mmCIF file of C-alpha atoms in Angstrom:
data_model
loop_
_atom_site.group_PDB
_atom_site.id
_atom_site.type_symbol
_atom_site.label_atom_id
_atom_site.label_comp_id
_atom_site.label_asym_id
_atom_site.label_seq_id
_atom_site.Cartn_x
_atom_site.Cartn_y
_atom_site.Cartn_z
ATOM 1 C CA UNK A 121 -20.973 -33.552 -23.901
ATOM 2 C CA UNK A 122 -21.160 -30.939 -25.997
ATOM 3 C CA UNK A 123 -18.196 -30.886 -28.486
ATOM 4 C CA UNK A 124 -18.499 -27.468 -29.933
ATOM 5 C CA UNK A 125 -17.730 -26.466 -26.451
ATOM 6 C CA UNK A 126 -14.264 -28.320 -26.209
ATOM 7 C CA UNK A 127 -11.621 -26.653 -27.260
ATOM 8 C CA UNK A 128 -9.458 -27.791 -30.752
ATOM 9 C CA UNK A 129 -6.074 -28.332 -29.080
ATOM 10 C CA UNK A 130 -5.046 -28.160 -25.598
ATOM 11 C CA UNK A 131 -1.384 -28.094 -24.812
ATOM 12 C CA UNK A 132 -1.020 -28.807 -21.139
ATOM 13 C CA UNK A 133 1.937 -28.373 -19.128
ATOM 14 C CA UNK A 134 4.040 -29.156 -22.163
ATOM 15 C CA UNK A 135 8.351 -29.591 -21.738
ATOM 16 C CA UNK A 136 10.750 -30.856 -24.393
ATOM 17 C CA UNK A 137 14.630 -30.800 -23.741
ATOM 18 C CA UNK A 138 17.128 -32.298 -25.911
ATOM 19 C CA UNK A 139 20.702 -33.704 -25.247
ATOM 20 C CA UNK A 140 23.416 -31.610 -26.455
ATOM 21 C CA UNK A 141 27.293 -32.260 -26.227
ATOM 22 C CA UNK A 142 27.082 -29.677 -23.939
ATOM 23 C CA UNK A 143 24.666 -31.018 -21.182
ATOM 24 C CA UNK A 144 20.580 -30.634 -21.440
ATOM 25 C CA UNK A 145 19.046 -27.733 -22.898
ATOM 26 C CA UNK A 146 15.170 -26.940 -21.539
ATOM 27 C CA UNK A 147 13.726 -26.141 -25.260
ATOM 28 C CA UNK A 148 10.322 -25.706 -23.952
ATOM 29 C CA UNK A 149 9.159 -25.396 -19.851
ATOM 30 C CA UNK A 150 5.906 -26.391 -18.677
ATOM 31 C CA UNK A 151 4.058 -24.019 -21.692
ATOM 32 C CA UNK A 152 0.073 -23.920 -21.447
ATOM 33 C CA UNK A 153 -2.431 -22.477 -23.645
ATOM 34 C CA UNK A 154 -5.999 -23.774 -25.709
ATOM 35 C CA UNK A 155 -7.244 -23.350 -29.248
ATOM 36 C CA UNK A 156 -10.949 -23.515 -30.064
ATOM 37 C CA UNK A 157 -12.824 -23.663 -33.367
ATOM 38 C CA UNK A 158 -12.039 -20.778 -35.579
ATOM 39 C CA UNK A 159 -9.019 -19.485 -33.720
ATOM 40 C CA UNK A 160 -5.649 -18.322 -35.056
ATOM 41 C CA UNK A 161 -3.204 -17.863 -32.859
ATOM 42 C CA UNK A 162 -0.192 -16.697 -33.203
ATOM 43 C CA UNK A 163 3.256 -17.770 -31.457
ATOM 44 C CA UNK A 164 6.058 -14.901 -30.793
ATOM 45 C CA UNK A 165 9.297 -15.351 -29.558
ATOM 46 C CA UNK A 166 13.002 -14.580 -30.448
ATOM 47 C CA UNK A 167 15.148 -17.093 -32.353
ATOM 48 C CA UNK A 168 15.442 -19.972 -30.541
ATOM 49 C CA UNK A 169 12.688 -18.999 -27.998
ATOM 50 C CA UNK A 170 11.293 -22.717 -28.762
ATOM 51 C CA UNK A 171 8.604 -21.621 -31.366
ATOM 52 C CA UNK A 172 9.582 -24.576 -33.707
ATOM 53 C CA UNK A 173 10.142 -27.003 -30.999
ATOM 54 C CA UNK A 174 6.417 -26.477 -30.029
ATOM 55 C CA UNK A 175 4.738 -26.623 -33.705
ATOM 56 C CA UNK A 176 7.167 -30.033 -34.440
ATOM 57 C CA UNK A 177 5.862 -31.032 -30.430
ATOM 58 C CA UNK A 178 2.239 -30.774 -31.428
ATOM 59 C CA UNK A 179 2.961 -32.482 -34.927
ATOM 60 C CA UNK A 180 4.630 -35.351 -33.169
ATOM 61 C CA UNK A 181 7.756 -35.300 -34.550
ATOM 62 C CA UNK A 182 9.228 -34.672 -31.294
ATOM 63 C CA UNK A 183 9.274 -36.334 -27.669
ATOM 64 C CA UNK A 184 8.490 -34.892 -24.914
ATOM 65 C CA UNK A 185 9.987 -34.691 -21.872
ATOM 66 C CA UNK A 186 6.218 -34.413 -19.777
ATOM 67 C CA UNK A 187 3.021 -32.504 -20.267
ATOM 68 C CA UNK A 188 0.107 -33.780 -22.405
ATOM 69 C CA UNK A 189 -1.626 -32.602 -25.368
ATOM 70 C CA UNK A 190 -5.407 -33.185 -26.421
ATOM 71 C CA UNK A 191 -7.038 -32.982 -29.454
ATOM 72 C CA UNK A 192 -10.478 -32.476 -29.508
ATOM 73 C CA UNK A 193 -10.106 -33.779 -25.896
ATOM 74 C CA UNK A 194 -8.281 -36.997 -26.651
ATOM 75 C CA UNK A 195 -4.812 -37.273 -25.185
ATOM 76 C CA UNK A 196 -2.373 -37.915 -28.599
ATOM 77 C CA UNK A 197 1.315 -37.053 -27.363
ATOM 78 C CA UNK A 198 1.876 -40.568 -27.875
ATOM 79 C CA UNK A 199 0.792 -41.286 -31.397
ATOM 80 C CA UNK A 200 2.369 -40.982 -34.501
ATOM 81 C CA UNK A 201 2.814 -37.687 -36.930
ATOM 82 C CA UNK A 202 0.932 -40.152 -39.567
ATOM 83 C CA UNK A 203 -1.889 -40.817 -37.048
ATOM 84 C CA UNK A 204 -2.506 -37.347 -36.100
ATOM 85 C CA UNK A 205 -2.534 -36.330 -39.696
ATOM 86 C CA UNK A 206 -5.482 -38.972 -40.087
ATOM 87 C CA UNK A 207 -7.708 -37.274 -37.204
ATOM 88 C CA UNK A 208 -7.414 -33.722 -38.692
ATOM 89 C CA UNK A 209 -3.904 -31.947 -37.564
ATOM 90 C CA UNK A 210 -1.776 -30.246 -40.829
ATOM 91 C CA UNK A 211 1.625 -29.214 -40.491
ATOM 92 C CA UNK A 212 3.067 -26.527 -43.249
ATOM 93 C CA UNK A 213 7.040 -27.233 -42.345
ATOM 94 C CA UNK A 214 9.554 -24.316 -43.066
ATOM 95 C CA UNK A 215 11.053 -25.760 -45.052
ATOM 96 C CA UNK A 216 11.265 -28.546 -48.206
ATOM 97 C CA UNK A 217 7.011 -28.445 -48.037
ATOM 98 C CA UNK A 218 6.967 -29.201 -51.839
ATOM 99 C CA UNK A 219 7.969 -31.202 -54.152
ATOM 100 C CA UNK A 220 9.663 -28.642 -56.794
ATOM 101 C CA UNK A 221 9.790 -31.496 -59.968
ATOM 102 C CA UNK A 222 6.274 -32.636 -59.863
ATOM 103 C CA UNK A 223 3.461 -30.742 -61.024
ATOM 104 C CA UNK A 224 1.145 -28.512 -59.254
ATOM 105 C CA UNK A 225 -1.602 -30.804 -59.786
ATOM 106 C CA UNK A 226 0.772 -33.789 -58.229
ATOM 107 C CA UNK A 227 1.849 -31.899 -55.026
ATOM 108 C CA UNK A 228 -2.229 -31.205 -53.947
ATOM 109 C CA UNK A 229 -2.218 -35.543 -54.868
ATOM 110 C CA UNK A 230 0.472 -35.852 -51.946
ATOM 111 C CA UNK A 231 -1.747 -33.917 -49.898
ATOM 112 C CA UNK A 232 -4.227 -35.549 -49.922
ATOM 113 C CA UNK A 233 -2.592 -38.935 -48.956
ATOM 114 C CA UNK A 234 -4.606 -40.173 -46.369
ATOM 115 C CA UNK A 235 -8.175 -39.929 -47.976
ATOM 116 C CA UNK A 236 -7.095 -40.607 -51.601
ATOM 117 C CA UNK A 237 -11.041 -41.529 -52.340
ATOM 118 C CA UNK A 238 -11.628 -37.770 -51.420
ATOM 119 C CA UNK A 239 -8.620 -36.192 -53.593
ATOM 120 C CA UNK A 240 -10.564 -34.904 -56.368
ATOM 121 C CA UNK A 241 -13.250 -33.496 -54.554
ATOM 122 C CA UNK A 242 -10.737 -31.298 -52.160
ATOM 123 C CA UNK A 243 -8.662 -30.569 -55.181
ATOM 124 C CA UNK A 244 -11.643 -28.556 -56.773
ATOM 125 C CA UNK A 245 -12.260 -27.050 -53.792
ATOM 126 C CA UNK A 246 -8.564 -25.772 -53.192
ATOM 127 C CA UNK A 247 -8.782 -24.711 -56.934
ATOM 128 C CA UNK A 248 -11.677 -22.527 -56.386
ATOM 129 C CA UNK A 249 -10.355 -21.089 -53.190
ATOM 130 C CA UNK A 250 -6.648 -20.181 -55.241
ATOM 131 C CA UNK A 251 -7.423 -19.939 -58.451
ATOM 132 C CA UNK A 252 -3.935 -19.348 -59.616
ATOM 133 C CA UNK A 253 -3.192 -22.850 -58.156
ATOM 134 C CA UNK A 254 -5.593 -23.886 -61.039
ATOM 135 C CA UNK A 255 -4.202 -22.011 -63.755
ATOM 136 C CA UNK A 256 -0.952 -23.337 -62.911
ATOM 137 C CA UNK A 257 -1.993 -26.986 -62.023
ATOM 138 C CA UNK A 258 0.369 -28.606 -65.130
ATOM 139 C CA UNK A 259 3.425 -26.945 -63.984
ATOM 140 C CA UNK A 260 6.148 -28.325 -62.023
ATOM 141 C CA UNK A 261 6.133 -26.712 -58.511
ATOM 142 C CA UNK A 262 10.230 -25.381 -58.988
ATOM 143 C CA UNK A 263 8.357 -22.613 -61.734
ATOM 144 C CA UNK A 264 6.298 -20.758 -59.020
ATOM 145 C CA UNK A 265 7.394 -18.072 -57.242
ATOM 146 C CA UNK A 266 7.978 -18.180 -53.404
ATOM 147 C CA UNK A 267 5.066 -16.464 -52.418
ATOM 148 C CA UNK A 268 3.073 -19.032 -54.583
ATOM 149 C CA UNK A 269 5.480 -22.254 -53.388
ATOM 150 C CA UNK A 270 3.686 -21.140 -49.737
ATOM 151 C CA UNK A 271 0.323 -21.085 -51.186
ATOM 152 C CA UNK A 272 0.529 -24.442 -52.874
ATOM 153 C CA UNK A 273 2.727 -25.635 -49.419
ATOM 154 C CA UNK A 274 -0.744 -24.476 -47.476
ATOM 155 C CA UNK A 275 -2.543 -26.235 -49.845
ATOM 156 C CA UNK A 276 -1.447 -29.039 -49.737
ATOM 157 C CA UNK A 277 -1.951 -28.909 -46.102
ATOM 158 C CA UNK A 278 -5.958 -28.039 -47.044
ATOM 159 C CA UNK A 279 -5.487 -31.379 -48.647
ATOM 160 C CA UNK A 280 -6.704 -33.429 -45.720
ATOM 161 C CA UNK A 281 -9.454 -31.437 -44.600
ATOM 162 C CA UNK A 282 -7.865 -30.428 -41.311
ATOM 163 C CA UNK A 283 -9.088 -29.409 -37.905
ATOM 164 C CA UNK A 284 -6.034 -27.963 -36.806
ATOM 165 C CA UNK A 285 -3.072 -26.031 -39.047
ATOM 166 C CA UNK A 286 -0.063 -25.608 -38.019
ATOM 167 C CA UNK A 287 1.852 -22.960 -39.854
ATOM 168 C CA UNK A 288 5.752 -23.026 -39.404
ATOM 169 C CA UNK A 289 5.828 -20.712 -42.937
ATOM 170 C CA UNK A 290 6.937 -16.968 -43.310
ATOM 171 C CA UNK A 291 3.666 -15.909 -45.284
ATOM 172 C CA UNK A 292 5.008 -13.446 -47.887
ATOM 173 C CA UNK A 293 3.368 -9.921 -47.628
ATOM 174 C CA UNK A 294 -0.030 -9.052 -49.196
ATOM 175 C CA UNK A 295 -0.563 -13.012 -51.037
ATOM 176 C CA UNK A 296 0.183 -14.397 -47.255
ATOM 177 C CA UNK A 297 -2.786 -12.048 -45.839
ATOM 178 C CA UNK A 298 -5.002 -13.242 -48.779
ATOM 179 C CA UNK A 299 -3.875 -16.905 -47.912
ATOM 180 C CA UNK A 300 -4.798 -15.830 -44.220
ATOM 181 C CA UNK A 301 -7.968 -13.843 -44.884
ATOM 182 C CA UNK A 302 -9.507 -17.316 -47.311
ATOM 183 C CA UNK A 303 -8.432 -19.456 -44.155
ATOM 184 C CA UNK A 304 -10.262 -17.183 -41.865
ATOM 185 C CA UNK A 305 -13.219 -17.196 -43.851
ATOM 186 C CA UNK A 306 -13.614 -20.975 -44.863
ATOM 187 C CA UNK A 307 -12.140 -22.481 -41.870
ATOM 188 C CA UNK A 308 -15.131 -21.438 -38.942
ATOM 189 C CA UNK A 309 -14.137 -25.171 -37.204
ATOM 190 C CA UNK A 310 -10.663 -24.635 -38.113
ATOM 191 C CA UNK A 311 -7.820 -23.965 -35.315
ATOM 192 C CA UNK A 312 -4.698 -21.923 -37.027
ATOM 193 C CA UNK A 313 -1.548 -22.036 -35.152
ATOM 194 C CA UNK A 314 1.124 -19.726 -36.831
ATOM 195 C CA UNK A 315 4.822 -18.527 -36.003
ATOM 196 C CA UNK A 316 4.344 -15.118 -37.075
ATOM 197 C CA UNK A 317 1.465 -13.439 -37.282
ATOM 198 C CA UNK A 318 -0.506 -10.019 -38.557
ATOM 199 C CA UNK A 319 -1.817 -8.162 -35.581
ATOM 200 C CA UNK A 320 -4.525 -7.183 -37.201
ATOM 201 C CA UNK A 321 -5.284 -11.074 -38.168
ATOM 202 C CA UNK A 322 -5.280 -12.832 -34.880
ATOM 203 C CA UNK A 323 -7.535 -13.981 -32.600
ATOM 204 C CA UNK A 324 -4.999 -14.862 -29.533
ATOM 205 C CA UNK A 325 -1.473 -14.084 -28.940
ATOM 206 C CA UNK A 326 0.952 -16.751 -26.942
ATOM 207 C CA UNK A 327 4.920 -15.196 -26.269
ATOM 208 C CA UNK A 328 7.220 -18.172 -25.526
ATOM 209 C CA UNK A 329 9.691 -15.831 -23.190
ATOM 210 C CA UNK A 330 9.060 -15.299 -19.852
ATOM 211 C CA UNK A 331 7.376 -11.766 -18.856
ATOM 212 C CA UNK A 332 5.265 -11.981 -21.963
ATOM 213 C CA UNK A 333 2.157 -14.458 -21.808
ATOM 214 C CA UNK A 334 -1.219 -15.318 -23.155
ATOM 215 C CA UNK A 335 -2.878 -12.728 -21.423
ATOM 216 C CA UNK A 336 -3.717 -10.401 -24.423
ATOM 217 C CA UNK A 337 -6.665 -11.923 -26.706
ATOM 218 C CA UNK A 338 -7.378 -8.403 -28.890
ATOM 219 C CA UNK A 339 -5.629 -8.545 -31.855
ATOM 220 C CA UNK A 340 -4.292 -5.061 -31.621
ATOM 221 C CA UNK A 341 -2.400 -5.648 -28.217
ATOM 222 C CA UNK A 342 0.269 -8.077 -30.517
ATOM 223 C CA UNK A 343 2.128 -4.774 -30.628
ATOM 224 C CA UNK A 344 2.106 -4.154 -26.996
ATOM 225 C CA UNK A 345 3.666 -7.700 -26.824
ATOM 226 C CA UNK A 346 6.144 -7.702 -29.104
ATOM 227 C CA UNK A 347 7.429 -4.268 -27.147
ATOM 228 C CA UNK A 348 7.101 -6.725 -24.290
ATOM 229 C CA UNK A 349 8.996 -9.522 -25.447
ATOM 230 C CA UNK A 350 11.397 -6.696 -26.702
ATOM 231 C CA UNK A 351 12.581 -5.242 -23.584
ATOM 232 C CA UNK A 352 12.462 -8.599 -21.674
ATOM 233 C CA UNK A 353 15.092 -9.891 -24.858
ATOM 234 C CA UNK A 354 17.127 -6.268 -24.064
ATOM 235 C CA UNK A 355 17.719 -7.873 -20.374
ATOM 236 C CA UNK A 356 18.752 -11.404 -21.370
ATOM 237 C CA UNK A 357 22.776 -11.930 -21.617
ATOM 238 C CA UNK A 358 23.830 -12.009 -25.395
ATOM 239 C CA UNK A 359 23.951 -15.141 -26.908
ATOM 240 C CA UNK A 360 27.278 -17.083 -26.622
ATOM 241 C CA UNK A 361 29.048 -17.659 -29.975
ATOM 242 C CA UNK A 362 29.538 -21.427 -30.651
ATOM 243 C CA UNK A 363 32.972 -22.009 -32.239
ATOM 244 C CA UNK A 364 33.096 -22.654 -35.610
ATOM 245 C CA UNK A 365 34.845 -26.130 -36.336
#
């Protein structure tokens, strides 16, 4: 078969719920859509639309409820975040994706955890590709700025060489479209999976709401679905307030 041909991930049929004092909430229903080699697509939704749910789904750091997803056309919903780090899937989490008292240098180490034999060799790599990662290399993580702590997060990431990134990260303004632009251009084999996205960056589009769906693949048309995904949110009821305790 030819590989090159199948597509990076496959999320099929995919449903996660969770148990809540309250009775089951549906976090994610029956969502569908493919990434192939070179690909960044972006997910759109409200707050609480399920865009999380899905990254932390593919990661593995959540059950699901039914559906399957394939990597490179191997079923893995059933393996461990660890194990689907070691075939080639990166997750940049929201939040705490550093380690702010050890050094630049020491973070990109921690990256590269699961090929240690190959750590120097990627680290010069990610140092050419961010040079100010290089110049800053001795300094604890905590002295960076934000918009460099999510270079160095992404990084890190780079780290293991992956097929597939998933990108749960606000990229801050014009360094997050340089971060995206160096992706673009290095990672040909690479899938990107990102929360938020630049129109003008993306290859594919995928709205978790209902009424807005994968049907756009031009970049530009990410406007015409966040005005969708707009006036479908302008029909739902308002959220209810939870009581504060």
């Amino acid at each position: 078969a030819d590989m090159s041909a199948v597509p990076v991930l496959s999320v099929d049929n995919l449903s996660v719920e969770f148990r809540t004092r309250g009775g089951i909430v549906k976090a994610l229903e029956r969502v569908n859509f493919n990434i192939n080699k070179g690909e960044m697509v972006a997910i759109v939704g409200p707050n609480g639309a399920g865009k999380s749910t899905l990254l932390k789904s593919i990661a593995g750091m959540l059950r699901l409820k039914s559906g399957a997803i394939l990597f490179k056309d191997a079923e893995i919903q059933d393996t461990t975040p660890r194990e689907r780090a070691r075939i080639g899937i990166a997750v940049v989490p929201q939040e705490a994706n550093i380690f702010p008292t050890m050094t630049v240098r020491e973070n990109l180490e921690i990256g590269g955890f699961i090929a240690p034999a190959l750590v120097p060799e990627r680290m010069q790599s990610i140092f050419a590709r961010f040079p100010m990662l290089a110049e800053k290399s001795r300094q604890q993580a905590r002295t960076l700025s934000g918009g460099q702590r999510q270079i160095l997060a992404m990084a890190m990431a780079l780290m293991v060489d992956p097929d597939l990134l998933l990108l749960d990260v606000n990229l801050p303004g014009e360094d997050g479209f340089t971060i995206l632009r160096r992706l673009r251009n290095a990672g040909e084999r690479m899938g990107i999976i990102m929360l938020t996205g630049n129109a003008d960056e993306m290859s594919k589009v995928k709205g978790l709401i209902d009424g807005a769906d994968d049907k756009l693949t031009k970049p530009f048309e990410l406007r015409e679905l966040l005005a969708r995904v707009r006036s479908v949110l302008r029909r739902l009821p308002p959220p209810v307030e939870k009581p504060a305790h």
